[in-house]
Coordinates of C-alpha atoms in Angstrom, one line a residue:
X470 CA 0.0 0.0 0.0
X471 CA 3.0 2.3 0.2
X472 CA 3.6 4.2 -3.0
X473 CA 7.2 4.6 -4.1
X474 CA 6.3 8.2 -5.0
X475 CA 4.9 9.0 -1.5
X476 CA 5.9 12.5 -0.4
X477 CA 7.6 12.9 3.0
X478 CA 7.9 16.3 4.7
X479 CA 10.9 16.5 7.1
X480 CA 10.8 19.3 9.7
X481 CA 14.3 19.2 11.2
X482 CA 16.8 22.0 11.8
X483 CA 19.9 19.9 12.1
X484 CA 21.6 19.7 8.7
X485 CA 23.4 16.4 9.4
X486 CA 20.2 14.6 10.3
X487 CA 18.4 16.1 7.2
X488 CA 21.3 14.8 5.0
X489 CA 20.9 11.4 6.6
X490 CA 17.1 11.4 6.0
X491 CA 17.6 12.7 2.5
X492 CA 19.9 9.9 1.6
X493 CA 17.8 7.2 3.3
X494 CA 14.4 8.4 1.9
X495 CA 15.3 9.4 -1.7
X496 CA 17.3 6.3 -2.0
X497 CA 14.2 4.3 -1.4
X498 CA 12.0 6.1 -3.8
X499 CA 10.4 8.7 -1.6
X500 CA 9.9 12.4 -2.7
X501 CA 11.3 14.6 0.1
X502 CA 10.4 18.1 1.1
X503 CA 12.5 19.8 3.8
X504 CA 11.8 22.5 6.4
X505 CA 14.3 23.9 8.9
X506 CA 11.8 25.4 11.3
X507 CA 8.3 24.8 12.7
X508 CA 6.6 27.7 10.9
X509 CA 8.2 26.7 7.5
X510 CA 7.1 23.1 8.1
X511 CA 3.5 24.2 8.8
X512 CA 3.4 26.2 5.6
X513 CA 4.9 23.3 3.5
X514 CA 2.5 20.8 5.1
X515 CA -0.5 23.0 4.0
X516 CA 0.9 23.6 0.5
X517 CA 2.3 20.1 -0.4
X518 CA -0.1 17.8 1.5
X519 CA 2.5 15.2 2.2
X520 CA 1.8 11.5 2.8
X521 CA 3.8 11.5 6.0
X522 CA 5.5 14.1 8.2
X523 CA 8.8 13.5 10.1
X524 CA 9.0 16.1 12.9
X525 CA 11.9 17.0 15.2
X526 CA 10.9 18.1 18.7
X527 CA 13.8 20.5 19.2
X528 CA 13.1 23.2 16.6
X529 CA 14.6 26.7 16.8
X530 CA 11.3 28.7 16.6
X531 CA 8.7 26.5 18.3
X532 CA 8.4 23.2 20.2
X533 CA 7.6 20.2 18.1
X534 CA 4.7 19.4 20.4
X535 CA 3.2 22.8 19.4
X536 CA 3.8 22.0 15.7
X537 CA 2.0 18.6 16.1
X538 CA -0.9 20.2 17.8
X539 CA -1.3 22.8 15.0
X540 CA -1.1 20.1 12.4
X541 CA -3.8 18.0 14.1
X542 CA -6.1 21.0 13.9
X543 CA -6.6 20.5 10.2
X544 CA -4.9 17.2 9.0
X545 CA -4.7 13.6 9.9
X546 CA -1.5 13.1 8.0
X547 CA 0.7 10.6 9.9
X548 CA 3.3 12.3 12.1
X549 CA 6.5 10.5 13.2
X550 CA 8.4 12.5 15.8
X551 CA 12.2 12.4 16.2
X552 CA 13.3 13.0 19.8
X553 CA 16.4 12.9 21.9
X554 CA 14.1 12.9 25.0
X555 CA 14.1 9.4 26.5
X556 CA 11.6 10.1 29.3
X557 CA 8.4 8.1 29.1
X558 CA 6.3 11.1 30.0
X559 CA 7.7 13.1 27.1
X560 CA 6.8 10.3 24.7
X561 CA 3.2 10.1 26.2
X562 CA 2.9 13.9 25.8
X563 CA 3.8 13.9 22.1
X564 CA 1.5 11.0 21.4
X565 CA -1.4 12.7 23.2
X566 CA -0.6 15.9 21.2
X567 CA -1.4 13.9 18.0
X568 CA 1.8 12.2 16.9
X569 CA 1.4 8.7 15.5
X570 CA 4.8 7.4 16.3
X571 CA 8.3 8.3 17.6
X572 CA 11.9 7.4 17.1
X573 CA 14.5 8.1 19.8
X574 CA 17.8 9.4 18.5
X575 CA 20.0 7.8 17.3
X576 CA 18.1 5.5 15.0
X577 CA 18.8 3.4 12.0
X578 CA 17.5 3.8 8.4
X579 CA 15.8 0.4 8.5
X580 CA 13.8 1.2 11.5
X581 CA 12.8 4.6 10.1
X582 CA 11.7 3.1 6.8
X583 CA 9.6 0.5 8.5
X584 CA 7.9 3.1 10.6
X585 CA 7.2 5.3 7.5
X586 CA 5.7 2.3 5.6
X587 CA 3.4 1.5 8.6
X588 CA 2.4 5.2 9.0
X589 CA 1.5 5.6 5.3
X590 CA -0.4 2.4 5.3
X591 CA -2.3 3.5 8.4
X592 CA -3.0 6.8 6.7
X593 CA -4.4 5.1 3.6
X594 CA -6.7 2.9 5.8
X595 CA -8.0 6.1 7.5
X596 CA -8.9 7.9 4.3
X597 CA -12.6 9.0 4.2
X598 CA -14.8 7.1 1.8
X599 CA -13.0 3.8 2.5
X600 CA -16.1 2.4 4.3
X601 CA -15.6 -0.3 6.9
X602 CA -12.5 -2.1 5.6
X603 CA -11.5 -5.7 6.2
X604 CA -8.2 -5.3 8.0
X605 CA -5.6 -8.0 7.7
X606 CA -2.1 -8.5 9.0
X607 CA -0.4 -11.9 9.0
X608 CA -3.0 -14.5 9.9
X609 CA -5.2 -11.9 11.8
X610 CA -8.2 -10.7 9.9
X611 CA -10.9 -8.3 11.3
X612 CA -14.1 -7.6 9.4
X613 CA -15.2 -4.3 10.9
X614 CA -18.5 -4.3 9.0
X615 CA -19.5 -7.8 10.1
X616 CA -17.8 -7.5 13.5
X617 CA -16.0 -10.8 12.9
X618 CA -12.4 -11.8 13.9
X619 CA -10.4 -14.6 12.2
X620 CA -7.1 -16.3 12.8
X621 CA -6.5 -18.0 9.4
X622 CA -9.7 -19.7 8.6
X623 CA -10.9 -20.0 12.2
X624 CA -13.3 -17.4 13.7
X625 CA -12.4 -16.2 17.1
X626 CA -15.1 -15.1 19.6
X627 CA -14.4 -12.0 21.6
X628 CA -16.4 -10.3 24.3
X629 CA -17.9 -6.8 23.5
X630 CA -15.1 -5.0 25.4
X631 CA -12.4 -7.2 23.8
X632 CA -13.8 -6.5 20.4
X633 CA -14.1 -2.7 21.1
X634 CA -10.4 -2.7 22.2
X635 CA -9.4 -4.6 19.1
X636 CA -11.4 -2.4 16.8
X637 CA -9.8 0.7 18.3
X638 CA -6.4 -0.7 17.7
X639 CA -7.3 -1.6 14.1
X640 CA -8.6 1.9 13.4
X641 CA -5.3 3.2 14.5
X642 CA -3.1 0.3 13.3
X643 CA 0.6 1.1 13.2
X644 CA 0.1 4.0 15.6
X645 CA 1.3 3.9 19.3
X646 CA -1.7 4.5 21.5
X647 CA -1.2 5.5 25.1
X648 CA -3.2 3.9 27.9
X649 CA -5.1 7.1 28.3
X650 CA -6.1 7.2 24.7
X651 CA -7.3 3.6 24.8
X652 CA -9.2 4.2 28.1
X653 CA -11.1 7.2 26.6
X654 CA -12.0 5.5 23.4
X655 CA -12.9 2.1 24.8
X656 CA -14.3 2.8 28.3
X657 CA -14.9 6.5 28.3
X658 CA -13.2 9.6 29.8
X659 CA -14.4 8.8 33.3
X660 CA -12.0 5.8 33.3
X661 CA -8.7 7.6 32.5
X662 CA -7.2 6.5 35.8
X663 CA -8.1 2.8 35.4
X664 CA -4.9 1.8 33.6
X665 CA -5.3 -1.8 34.8
X666 CA -8.3 -2.2 32.5
X667 CA -6.1 -1.9 29.4
X668 CA -3.5 -4.3 30.7
X669 CA -6.1 -6.9 31.6
X670 CA -8.0 -6.8 28.3
X671 CA -4.8 -6.6 26.3
X672 CA -3.8 -9.9 27.9
X673 CA -7.2 -11.3 26.9
X674 CA -6.6 -10.4 23.3
X675 CA -3.1 -11.8 23.3
X676 CA -4.3 -15.1 24.8
X677 CA -7.0 -15.4 22.1
X678 CA -5.1 -14.0 19.1
X679 CA -1.4 -14.6 19.6
X680 CA 0.4 -17.9 19.0
X681 CA 2.5 -17.2 22.1
X682 CA 1.0 -14.5 24.4
X683 CA 4.3 -14.1 26.2
X684 CA 6.0 -13.1 22.9
X685 CA 3.3 -11.1 21.1
X686 CA 3.6 -10.5 17.3
X687 CA 0.5 -8.4 16.7
X688 CA -0.1 -6.5 19.9
X689 CA 3.2 -4.9 20.9
X690 CA 3.9 -3.1 24.2
X691 CA 5.8 0.2 24.0
X692 CA 7.2 0.1 27.6
X693 CA 5.8 2.8 29.8
X694 CA 3.9 4.4 27.0
X695 CA 1.2 2.2 25.5
X696 CA 0.5 -0.3 22.8
X697 CA 0.7 -0.7 19.0
X698 CA -1.0 -3.1 16.6
X699 CA 1.7 -3.8 14.1
X700 CA 1.4 -3.3 10.4
X701 CA 4.9 -4.4 9.3
X702 CA 4.6 -8.2 9.4

């Protein structure tokens, strides 16, 4: 689902990192647009309508969190944040601000490309007019219209809450969702302090849908941050 001509907007003020991204992305068939400041990045995002945005947090004119917040005011284009901040609360804050994913510096080209492919695929699934798609990754298939879940040819029965949690992960597949985001979408805003609900029901999904619940393939934990339904299998 990833077009080799997909356009990537890089909002990054450090020239060495931009050079690394330029080499990695153009060498893999992507069209690259570069901005060295937050304001320039916002202008280019509006003008070029890229397929994915790579955003550095430490920009000279405004914080990357503010840029993500402004972008989310008018576009659902996937945002991957580059950060040197390793604290879990920083990662949670940027995801709550609207970012889809993050990479902690330093990072490798292979990891970056995998995250971009997943982000663009997620963006394509989220396009308006797509209806209720049948989502599939590996042997897992979820028919959102029929509310059916399959592993291979076998249908798997889920409880209403298990299905709602799975459907939420499917709608945001490839994106890291914080516990808070999942609690609000699945249980409601009054449950934002009930983090154990997410942990318990995620274990239920893993026991029903993973070959080895202790080594999950589909439902990946981002330690201290949240969970991701993988798209890169």
